[in-house]
Every structure is written in structure tokens, then in C-alpha cells.
Amino acid sequence: MLTALYIAVILVCLAVIFLIFNLIDAIKSFKSLSASAQKNIQAITADINETKIRIVASLNELSVTQAKINGLIDDIAELKKDVSGSLASIDSLAKSIEQSSEGLIKKSDVLFKMLEPVEALTKAIYSSVSGPVSGGISLVSATGKAVSAFTNSLFKRKR
């Protein structure tokens, strides 16, 4: 029975030794896991800080861009006012030109009506004078031809 007790004690000692080795292995694994977790947490913290820095830089750039856009919007509003004023001036000019052209048309109609009697008188004078003037021109032309023929015949005889 003593042998059984020795065997039991040896088995218990072996179990305790095996338990100690497993405990040491578990502690090493836990220590490795803890170190790995700490490295991962530091990497995540560094990534978060870098992301925070980039977000702050992006927000600064965004505020600069927003300020430029606001300036551009103000410039566009001013340009819109200028264009509106110019369009109003053009509209006023168009109305003025339209009124002037209407007045010019009315005055030209009056002028043409005033010139109608002068035109009729000119036509009447022309029709009255054209016959005698044409006859006179024909007479002068015939006389010129007769004088030319007479002078030609005189000069031919003298030679």
C-alpha cells in the first residue's frame, strides 16, 4: 500500500509539475497577448491622432474654401446688380429708340405728304416743258448739222 501511496504522490507531483508548466505557459501567452494588445492599442491611438490631425487640416482648408466661396458669392451678387442696372439702361434705351423711330416715321410721313404737291407740280412742269424743249433741242441739233454741212461744203470748195 505504501507503493500505491508513493505512486499516488509521484502522480500528484507529476500533476503539480504539469500544472506549473501549463500555468507558466499560460502566463507567457497572457504576457505575449498583453504586449500585442498594448502595441495594437498604441497603433490605433497613433492612427486616431493622425486622423484627427488630418481632419483638423481638412476643416481648416474647408473654412478657407468656404471664405473664398462667400467672397465669390458676394462678387456674383455685385455683378448681378451691375448686369441688372445695365439691362435696365438697355431697356430704357430701347424704349427711347422706339419712341424716336415712331416720331421719325410720323415726321417722314408728314414730309412725304408735303412733297406730294411739289412732285405733282414737277411732273406737270416737266410734261409742259419737255415737248417744247425737245423740239428746241431738235431744232438746235438740226441747225448745228446744217451749219456743219454748210461749212464743210464751203471749205471743200476753197481747196
Short mmCIF file of N, CA and C in Angstrom, two decimals:
data_model
loop_
_atom_site.label_atom_id
_atom_site.label_comp_id
_atom_site.label_asym_id
_atom_site.label_seq_id
_atom_site.Cartn_x
_atom_site.Cartn_y
_atom_site.Cartn_z
N MET A 1 0.80 -1.12 0.00
CA MET A 1 0.00 0.00 0.00
C MET A 1 0.89 1.25 0.00
N LEU A 2 1.96 1.07 0.53
CA LEU A 2 2.92 2.12 0.55
C LEU A 2 3.32 2.45 -0.88
N THR A 3 3.45 1.48 -1.67
CA THR A 3 3.81 1.68 -3.06
C THR A 3 2.68 2.44 -3.76
N ALA A 4 1.50 2.12 -3.43
CA ALA A 4 0.38 2.82 -4.06
C ALA A 4 0.40 4.27 -3.62
N LEU A 5 0.79 4.46 -2.36
CA LEU A 5 0.85 5.81 -1.85
C LEU A 5 1.99 6.55 -2.57
N TYR A 6 3.14 5.90 -2.76
CA TYR A 6 4.25 6.51 -3.48
C TYR A 6 3.85 6.83 -4.92
N ILE A 7 3.17 5.92 -5.52
CA ILE A 7 2.74 6.12 -6.90
C ILE A 7 1.75 7.28 -6.94
N ALA A 8 0.87 7.35 -5.96
CA ALA A 8 -0.11 8.42 -5.92
C ALA A 8 0.61 9.75 -5.70
N VAL A 9 1.62 9.78 -4.79
CA VAL A 9 2.36 11.00 -4.51
C VAL A 9 3.14 11.40 -5.78
N ILE A 10 3.76 10.42 -6.45
CA ILE A 10 4.52 10.71 -7.68
C ILE A 10 3.55 11.25 -8.74
N LEU A 11 2.39 10.65 -8.83
CA LEU A 11 1.40 11.12 -9.82
C LEU A 11 0.93 12.53 -9.47
N VAL A 12 0.74 12.80 -8.16
CA VAL A 12 0.30 14.13 -7.74
C VAL A 12 1.42 15.12 -8.05
N CYS A 13 2.69 14.72 -7.76
CA CYS A 13 3.83 15.60 -8.05
C CYS A 13 3.92 15.86 -9.55
N LEU A 14 3.75 14.82 -10.34
CA LEU A 14 3.78 14.98 -11.79
C LEU A 14 2.63 15.89 -12.24
N ALA A 15 1.47 15.72 -11.64
CA ALA A 15 0.31 16.55 -12.00
C ALA A 15 0.59 17.99 -11.62
N VAL A 16 1.21 18.22 -10.41
CA VAL A 16 1.52 19.57 -9.97
C VAL A 16 2.57 20.18 -10.92
N ILE A 17 3.60 19.37 -11.31
CA ILE A 17 4.63 19.87 -12.22
C ILE A 17 3.99 20.21 -13.58
N PHE A 18 3.14 19.31 -14.04
CA PHE A 18 2.45 19.56 -15.31
C PHE A 18 1.57 20.81 -15.20
N LEU A 19 0.91 20.98 -14.06
CA LEU A 19 0.06 22.15 -13.82
C LEU A 19 0.92 23.41 -13.79
N ILE A 20 2.11 23.36 -13.16
CA ILE A 20 3.01 24.51 -13.09
C ILE A 20 3.48 24.88 -14.49
N PHE A 21 3.87 23.85 -15.32
CA PHE A 21 4.30 24.15 -16.68
C PHE A 21 3.16 24.78 -17.50
N ASN A 22 1.97 24.26 -17.34
CA ASN A 22 0.80 24.83 -18.04
C ASN A 22 0.52 26.25 -17.56
N LEU A 23 0.69 26.46 -16.25
CA LEU A 23 0.47 27.78 -15.67
C LEU A 23 1.52 28.75 -16.20
N ILE A 24 2.79 28.32 -16.28
CA ILE A 24 3.86 29.17 -16.82
C ILE A 24 3.58 29.46 -18.29
N ASP A 25 3.17 28.45 -19.04
CA ASP A 25 2.85 28.64 -20.46
C ASP A 25 1.67 29.60 -20.63
N ALA A 26 0.67 29.49 -19.79
CA ALA A 26 -0.50 30.38 -19.84
C ALA A 26 -0.09 31.80 -19.51
N ILE A 27 0.81 31.96 -18.49
CA ILE A 27 1.29 33.29 -18.11
C ILE A 27 2.08 33.90 -19.27
N LYS A 28 2.95 33.10 -19.95
CA LYS A 28 3.71 33.60 -21.09
C LYS A 28 2.77 34.02 -22.22
N SER A 29 1.75 33.19 -22.46
CA SER A 29 0.79 33.51 -23.51
C SER A 29 0.03 34.80 -23.17
N PHE A 30 -0.38 34.91 -21.88
CA PHE A 30 -1.10 36.11 -21.45
C PHE A 30 -0.21 37.34 -21.59
N LYS A 31 1.09 37.19 -21.19
CA LYS A 31 2.04 38.30 -21.29
C LYS A 31 2.24 38.69 -22.75
N SER A 32 2.37 37.71 -23.65
CA SER A 32 2.53 37.98 -25.08
C SER A 32 1.27 38.65 -25.64
N LEU A 33 0.13 38.11 -25.22
CA LEU A 33 -1.15 38.69 -25.65
C LEU A 33 -1.28 40.11 -25.15
N SER A 34 -0.88 40.37 -23.92
CA SER A 34 -0.95 41.70 -23.33
C SER A 34 -0.03 42.66 -24.09
N ALA A 35 1.19 42.21 -24.42
CA ALA A 35 2.12 43.07 -25.15
C ALA A 35 1.58 43.36 -26.54
N SER A 36 1.04 42.34 -27.19
CA SER A 36 0.48 42.52 -28.53
C SER A 36 -0.72 43.48 -28.49
N ALA A 37 -1.55 43.33 -27.48
CA ALA A 37 -2.71 44.21 -27.33
C ALA A 37 -2.26 45.64 -27.09
N GLN A 38 -1.21 45.79 -26.24
CA GLN A 38 -0.69 47.13 -25.96
C GLN A 38 -0.15 47.76 -27.24
N LYS A 39 0.59 47.01 -28.07
CA LYS A 39 1.12 47.52 -29.34
C LYS A 39 -0.04 47.92 -30.27
N ASN A 40 -1.06 47.06 -30.34
CA ASN A 40 -2.21 47.36 -31.20
C ASN A 40 -2.95 48.61 -30.73
N ILE A 41 -3.07 48.74 -29.39
CA ILE A 41 -3.75 49.93 -28.85
C ILE A 41 -2.92 51.17 -29.16
N GLN A 42 -1.59 51.10 -29.05
CA GLN A 42 -0.74 52.25 -29.38
C GLN A 42 -0.85 52.59 -30.87
N ALA A 43 -0.87 51.56 -31.73
CA ALA A 43 -1.00 51.79 -33.17
C ALA A 43 -2.35 52.43 -33.48
N ILE A 44 -3.41 51.93 -32.85
CA ILE A 44 -4.74 52.51 -33.06
C ILE A 44 -4.77 53.95 -32.57
N THR A 45 -4.15 54.23 -31.41
CA THR A 45 -4.11 55.59 -30.87
C THR A 45 -3.35 56.50 -31.82
N ALA A 46 -2.21 56.03 -32.36
CA ALA A 46 -1.43 56.83 -33.31
C ALA A 46 -2.26 57.10 -34.57
N ASP A 47 -2.95 56.06 -35.06
CA ASP A 47 -3.79 56.25 -36.25
C ASP A 47 -4.91 57.25 -35.97
N ILE A 48 -5.52 57.16 -34.81
CA ILE A 48 -6.61 58.09 -34.45
C ILE A 48 -6.07 59.51 -34.36
N ASN A 49 -4.88 59.68 -33.74
CA ASN A 49 -4.28 61.02 -33.65
C ASN A 49 -3.95 61.57 -35.03
N GLU A 50 -3.40 60.73 -35.91
CA GLU A 50 -3.10 61.18 -37.27
C GLU A 50 -4.37 61.54 -38.02
N THR A 51 -5.41 60.73 -37.84
CA THR A 51 -6.69 61.01 -38.46
C THR A 51 -7.26 62.33 -37.94
N LYS A 52 -7.10 62.56 -36.62
CA LYS A 52 -7.58 63.81 -36.02
C LYS A 52 -6.84 65.00 -36.62
N ILE A 53 -5.51 64.87 -36.80
CA ILE A 53 -4.72 65.96 -37.38
C ILE A 53 -5.17 66.23 -38.81
N ARG A 54 -5.39 65.17 -39.57
CA ARG A 54 -5.84 65.34 -40.96
C ARG A 54 -7.23 65.95 -41.03
N ILE A 55 -8.10 65.55 -40.11
CA ILE A 55 -9.47 66.12 -40.09
C ILE A 55 -9.39 67.61 -39.76
N VAL A 56 -8.54 67.99 -38.80
CA VAL A 56 -8.40 69.40 -38.44
C VAL A 56 -7.86 70.19 -39.63
N ALA A 57 -6.86 69.61 -40.34
CA ALA A 57 -6.31 70.29 -41.52
C ALA A 57 -7.39 70.42 -42.60
N SER A 58 -8.16 69.36 -42.79
CA SER A 58 -9.25 69.40 -43.79
C SER A 58 -10.29 70.45 -43.41
N LEU A 59 -10.61 70.54 -42.13
CA LEU A 59 -11.58 71.55 -41.68
C LEU A 59 -11.03 72.96 -41.90
N ASN A 60 -9.73 73.13 -41.67
CA ASN A 60 -9.13 74.45 -41.93
C ASN A 60 -9.20 74.79 -43.41
N GLU A 61 -8.86 73.82 -44.25
CA GLU A 61 -8.94 74.05 -45.70
C GLU A 61 -10.39 74.30 -46.11
N LEU A 62 -11.30 73.59 -45.49
CA LEU A 62 -12.71 73.77 -45.80
C LEU A 62 -13.17 75.17 -45.41
N SER A 63 -12.70 75.68 -44.27
CA SER A 63 -13.10 77.03 -43.87
C SER A 63 -12.51 78.07 -44.81
N VAL A 64 -11.26 77.84 -45.30
CA VAL A 64 -10.66 78.76 -46.28
C VAL A 64 -11.47 78.72 -47.57
N THR A 65 -11.83 77.51 -48.00
CA THR A 65 -12.64 77.36 -49.22
C THR A 65 -14.00 78.02 -49.04
N GLN A 66 -14.57 77.87 -47.87
CA GLN A 66 -15.87 78.49 -47.60
C GLN A 66 -15.76 80.01 -47.66
N ALA A 67 -14.67 80.56 -47.12
CA ALA A 67 -14.47 82.01 -47.17
C ALA A 67 -14.33 82.48 -48.62
N LYS A 68 -13.59 81.70 -49.44
CA LYS A 68 -13.45 82.06 -50.85
C LYS A 68 -14.79 82.00 -51.56
N ILE A 69 -15.57 80.97 -51.26
CA ILE A 69 -16.89 80.83 -51.89
C ILE A 69 -17.79 81.99 -51.48
N ASN A 70 -17.72 82.38 -50.21
CA ASN A 70 -18.53 83.53 -49.76
C ASN A 70 -18.11 84.80 -50.50
N GLY A 71 -16.80 84.99 -50.68
CA GLY A 71 -16.32 86.14 -51.45
C GLY A 71 -16.81 86.09 -52.88
N LEU A 72 -16.78 84.89 -53.46
CA LEU A 72 -17.25 84.72 -54.83
C LEU A 72 -18.74 84.99 -54.94
N ILE A 73 -19.49 84.56 -53.94
CA ILE A 73 -20.94 84.82 -53.93
C ILE A 73 -21.19 86.33 -53.85
N ASP A 74 -20.41 87.03 -53.02
CA ASP A 74 -20.55 88.49 -52.94
C ASP A 74 -20.22 89.14 -54.27
N ASP A 75 -19.15 88.68 -54.92
CA ASP A 75 -18.79 89.22 -56.24
C ASP A 75 -19.89 88.97 -57.26
N ILE A 76 -20.47 87.78 -57.21
CA ILE A 76 -21.55 87.44 -58.14
C ILE A 76 -22.77 88.32 -57.88
N ALA A 77 -23.06 88.58 -56.60
CA ALA A 77 -24.20 89.44 -56.27
C ALA A 77 -23.97 90.85 -56.80
N GLU A 78 -22.73 91.35 -56.66
CA GLU A 78 -22.41 92.68 -57.18
C GLU A 78 -22.50 92.71 -58.70
N LEU A 79 -21.99 91.66 -59.33
CA LEU A 79 -22.08 91.57 -60.78
C LEU A 79 -23.53 91.51 -61.23
N LYS A 80 -24.35 90.80 -60.47
CA LYS A 80 -25.78 90.70 -60.79
C LYS A 80 -26.43 92.08 -60.73
N LYS A 81 -26.05 92.87 -59.72
CA LYS A 81 -26.59 94.23 -59.62
C LYS A 81 -26.16 95.06 -60.83
N ASP A 82 -24.88 94.93 -61.20
CA ASP A 82 -24.37 95.69 -62.35
C ASP A 82 -25.11 95.29 -63.63
N VAL A 83 -25.29 93.99 -63.82
CA VAL A 83 -25.98 93.50 -65.01
C VAL A 83 -27.43 93.96 -65.01
N SER A 84 -28.06 93.93 -63.84
CA SER A 84 -29.45 94.38 -63.75
C SER A 84 -29.55 95.87 -64.12
N GLY A 85 -28.59 96.67 -63.62
CA GLY A 85 -28.59 98.09 -63.96
C GLY A 85 -28.37 98.30 -65.45
N SER A 86 -27.44 97.51 -66.01
CA SER A 86 -27.17 97.63 -67.45
C SER A 86 -28.39 97.23 -68.27
N LEU A 87 -29.05 96.15 -67.85
CA LEU A 87 -30.25 95.72 -68.57
C LEU A 87 -31.35 96.76 -68.48
N ALA A 88 -31.47 97.41 -67.33
CA ALA A 88 -32.48 98.47 -67.20
C ALA A 88 -32.13 99.63 -68.13
N SER A 89 -30.84 99.96 -68.21
CA SER A 89 -30.42 101.05 -69.11
C SER A 89 -30.68 100.69 -70.56
N ILE A 90 -30.39 99.43 -70.91
CA ILE A 90 -30.64 98.97 -72.29
C ILE A 90 -32.12 99.01 -72.59
N ASP A 91 -32.94 98.60 -71.63
CA ASP A 91 -34.39 98.63 -71.83
C ASP A 91 -34.86 100.07 -72.03
N SER A 92 -34.35 100.98 -71.21
CA SER A 92 -34.71 102.39 -71.35
C SER A 92 -34.27 102.93 -72.70
N LEU A 93 -33.04 102.57 -73.13
CA LEU A 93 -32.54 103.00 -74.43
C LEU A 93 -33.40 102.45 -75.56
N ALA A 94 -33.81 101.19 -75.45
CA ALA A 94 -34.66 100.58 -76.48
C ALA A 94 -36.00 101.31 -76.58
N LYS A 95 -36.57 101.65 -75.44
CA LYS A 95 -37.84 102.39 -75.45
C LYS A 95 -37.65 103.77 -76.07
N SER A 96 -36.54 104.42 -75.74
CA SER A 96 -36.25 105.74 -76.30
C SER A 96 -36.07 105.65 -77.81
N ILE A 97 -35.34 104.63 -78.26
CA ILE A 97 -35.14 104.44 -79.71
C ILE A 97 -36.47 104.16 -80.39
N GLU A 98 -37.31 103.37 -79.75
CA GLU A 98 -38.62 103.06 -80.34
C GLU A 98 -39.46 104.33 -80.47
N GLN A 99 -39.46 105.16 -79.42
CA GLN A 99 -40.23 106.42 -79.48
C GLN A 99 -39.66 107.35 -80.54
N SER A 100 -38.34 107.41 -80.63
CA SER A 100 -37.71 108.28 -81.63
C SER A 100 -38.04 107.81 -83.04
N SER A 101 -37.99 106.48 -83.24
CA SER A 101 -38.29 105.97 -84.58
C SER A 101 -39.76 106.20 -84.93
N GLU A 102 -40.65 106.07 -83.96
CA GLU A 102 -42.06 106.36 -84.23
C GLU A 102 -42.24 107.83 -84.61
N GLY A 103 -41.55 108.73 -83.88
CA GLY A 103 -41.63 110.16 -84.21
C GLY A 103 -41.05 110.45 -85.58
N LEU A 104 -39.94 109.78 -85.91
CA LEU A 104 -39.31 109.96 -87.21
C LEU A 104 -40.23 109.47 -88.32
N ILE A 105 -40.90 108.34 -88.10
CA ILE A 105 -41.84 107.82 -89.11
C ILE A 105 -42.98 108.80 -89.32
N LYS A 106 -43.51 109.36 -88.23
CA LYS A 106 -44.61 110.31 -88.36
C LYS A 106 -44.16 111.57 -89.11
N LYS A 107 -42.96 112.06 -88.78
CA LYS A 107 -42.45 113.27 -89.44
C LYS A 107 -42.15 113.01 -90.91
N SER A 108 -41.63 111.81 -91.21
CA SER A 108 -41.35 111.50 -92.62
C SER A 108 -42.65 111.36 -93.40
N ASP A 109 -43.69 110.80 -92.77
CA ASP A 109 -44.99 110.73 -93.45
C ASP A 109 -45.51 112.14 -93.75
N VAL A 110 -45.40 113.04 -92.79
CA VAL A 110 -45.83 114.42 -93.00
C VAL A 110 -45.01 115.06 -94.11
N LEU A 111 -43.68 114.81 -94.11
CA LEU A 111 -42.81 115.38 -95.14
C LEU A 111 -43.18 114.85 -96.52
N PHE A 112 -43.42 113.53 -96.61
CA PHE A 112 -43.82 112.98 -97.90
C PHE A 112 -45.16 113.55 -98.37
N LYS A 113 -46.09 113.77 -97.45
CA LYS A 113 -47.37 114.37 -97.83
C LYS A 113 -47.18 115.81 -98.29
N MET A 114 -46.20 116.49 -97.68
CA MET A 114 -45.92 117.87 -98.10
C MET A 114 -45.25 117.88 -99.48
N LEU A 115 -44.47 116.85 -99.78
CA LEU A 115 -43.75 116.82 -101.06
C LEU A 115 -44.61 116.30 -102.21
N GLU A 116 -45.76 115.70 -101.92
CA GLU A 116 -46.62 115.19 -102.99
C GLU A 116 -47.07 116.29 -103.94
N PRO A 117 -47.51 117.46 -103.45
CA PRO A 117 -47.88 118.54 -104.40
C PRO A 117 -46.68 119.02 -105.21
N VAL A 118 -45.48 119.06 -104.57
CA VAL A 118 -44.29 119.50 -105.29
C VAL A 118 -43.98 118.50 -106.39
N GLU A 119 -44.12 117.21 -106.09
CA GLU A 119 -43.87 116.18 -107.09
C GLU A 119 -44.87 116.30 -108.24
N ALA A 120 -46.14 116.51 -107.89
CA ALA A 120 -47.16 116.66 -108.93
C ALA A 120 -46.87 117.90 -109.79
N LEU A 121 -46.45 119.00 -109.16
CA LEU A 121 -46.10 120.21 -109.89
C LEU A 121 -44.90 119.97 -110.79
N THR A 122 -43.90 119.24 -110.28
CA THR A 122 -42.71 118.93 -111.07
C THR A 122 -43.09 118.11 -112.29
N LYS A 123 -43.95 117.12 -112.10
CA LYS A 123 -44.39 116.30 -113.23
C LYS A 123 -45.16 117.14 -114.25
N ALA A 124 -46.01 118.03 -113.77
CA ALA A 124 -46.79 118.89 -114.68
C ALA A 124 -45.87 119.82 -115.44
N ILE A 125 -44.89 120.42 -114.75
CA ILE A 125 -43.94 121.32 -115.42
C ILE A 125 -43.14 120.54 -116.45
N TYR A 126 -42.69 119.36 -116.08
CA TYR A 126 -41.90 118.54 -116.99
C TYR A 126 -42.71 118.19 -118.25
N SER A 127 -43.98 117.76 -118.02
CA SER A 127 -44.77 117.39 -119.19
C SER A 127 -45.07 118.62 -120.06
N SER A 128 -45.19 119.80 -119.44
CA SER A 128 -45.44 121.03 -120.22
C SER A 128 -44.19 121.49 -120.94
N VAL A 129 -43.04 121.36 -120.32
CA VAL A 129 -41.82 121.90 -120.86
C VAL A 129 -41.09 120.89 -121.74
N SER A 130 -41.28 119.63 -121.49
CA SER A 130 -40.49 118.62 -122.20
C SER A 130 -40.73 118.64 -123.71
N GLY A 131 -41.97 118.85 -124.13
CA GLY A 131 -42.27 118.90 -125.57
C GLY A 131 -41.55 120.05 -126.27
N PRO A 132 -41.74 121.29 -125.82
CA PRO A 132 -41.05 122.41 -126.46
C PRO A 132 -39.52 122.32 -126.35
N VAL A 133 -39.01 121.87 -125.19
CA VAL A 133 -37.56 121.76 -125.02
C VAL A 133 -37.03 120.72 -125.98
N SER A 134 -37.73 119.60 -126.09
CA SER A 134 -37.30 118.55 -127.01
C SER A 134 -37.31 119.07 -128.45
N GLY A 135 -38.35 119.81 -128.79
CA GLY A 135 -38.42 120.41 -130.13
C GLY A 135 -37.29 121.41 -130.33
N GLY A 136 -37.03 122.23 -129.30
CA GLY A 136 -35.95 123.21 -129.38
C GLY A 136 -34.61 122.52 -129.54
N ILE A 137 -34.39 121.46 -128.81
CA ILE A 137 -33.14 120.71 -128.90
C ILE A 137 -33.01 120.12 -130.30
N SER A 138 -34.09 119.57 -130.81
CA SER A 138 -34.06 119.01 -132.17
C SER A 138 -33.74 120.11 -133.18
N LEU A 139 -34.35 121.32 -133.01
CA LEU A 139 -34.11 122.44 -133.89
C LEU A 139 -32.66 122.89 -133.82
N VAL A 140 -32.11 122.98 -132.60
CA VAL A 140 -30.72 123.40 -132.43
C VAL A 140 -29.81 122.35 -133.04
N SER A 141 -30.13 121.08 -132.84
CA SER A 141 -29.31 120.00 -133.40
C SER A 141 -29.34 120.03 -134.92
N ALA A 142 -30.55 120.21 -135.48
CA ALA A 142 -30.68 120.27 -136.94
C ALA A 142 -29.94 121.49 -137.48
N THR A 143 -30.06 122.60 -136.77
CA THR A 143 -29.36 123.82 -137.18
C THR A 143 -27.86 123.60 -137.13
N GLY A 144 -27.40 122.96 -136.08
CA GLY A 144 -25.98 122.67 -135.95
C GLY A 144 -25.50 121.78 -137.07
N LYS A 145 -26.29 120.78 -137.44
CA LYS A 145 -25.92 119.88 -138.52
C LYS A 145 -25.91 120.63 -139.86
N ALA A 146 -26.91 121.53 -140.03
CA ALA A 146 -26.97 122.31 -141.28
C ALA A 146 -25.77 123.23 -141.39
N VAL A 147 -25.43 123.90 -140.28
CA VAL A 147 -24.28 124.81 -140.29
C VAL A 147 -23.02 124.00 -140.54
N SER A 148 -22.90 122.85 -139.93
CA SER A 148 -21.73 122.00 -140.11
C SER A 148 -21.63 121.54 -141.56
N ALA A 149 -22.75 121.15 -142.14
CA ALA A 149 -22.74 120.70 -143.54
C ALA A 149 -22.38 121.87 -144.45
N PHE A 150 -22.93 123.06 -144.17
CA PHE A 150 -22.65 124.23 -144.99
C PHE A 150 -21.18 124.62 -144.91
N THR A 151 -20.63 124.61 -143.68
CA THR A 151 -19.23 124.99 -143.53
C THR A 151 -18.33 123.95 -144.17
N ASN A 152 -18.70 122.70 -144.08
CA ASN A 152 -17.90 121.64 -144.71
C ASN A 152 -17.91 121.82 -146.24
N SER A 153 -19.07 122.15 -146.81
CA SER A 153 -19.14 122.31 -148.26
C SER A 153 -18.38 123.55 -148.70
N LEU A 154 -18.36 124.62 -147.90
CA LEU A 154 -17.62 125.82 -148.22
C LEU A 154 -16.11 125.55 -148.19
N PHE A 155 -15.68 124.87 -147.19
CA PHE A 155 -14.25 124.61 -147.07
C PHE A 155 -13.78 123.61 -148.11
N LYS A 156 -14.63 122.76 -148.59
CA LYS A 156 -14.23 121.80 -149.63
C LYS A 156 -14.06 122.53 -150.95
N ARG A 157 -14.81 123.52 -151.23
CA ARG A 157 -14.75 124.24 -152.49
C ARG A 157 -13.51 125.12 -152.54
N LYS A 158 -13.07 125.63 -151.44
CA LYS A 158 -11.95 126.51 -151.41
C LYS A 158 -10.66 125.74 -151.62
N ARG A 159 -10.57 124.65 -151.43
CA ARG A 159 -9.34 123.90 -151.56
C ARG A 159 -9.07 123.55 -152.93
#
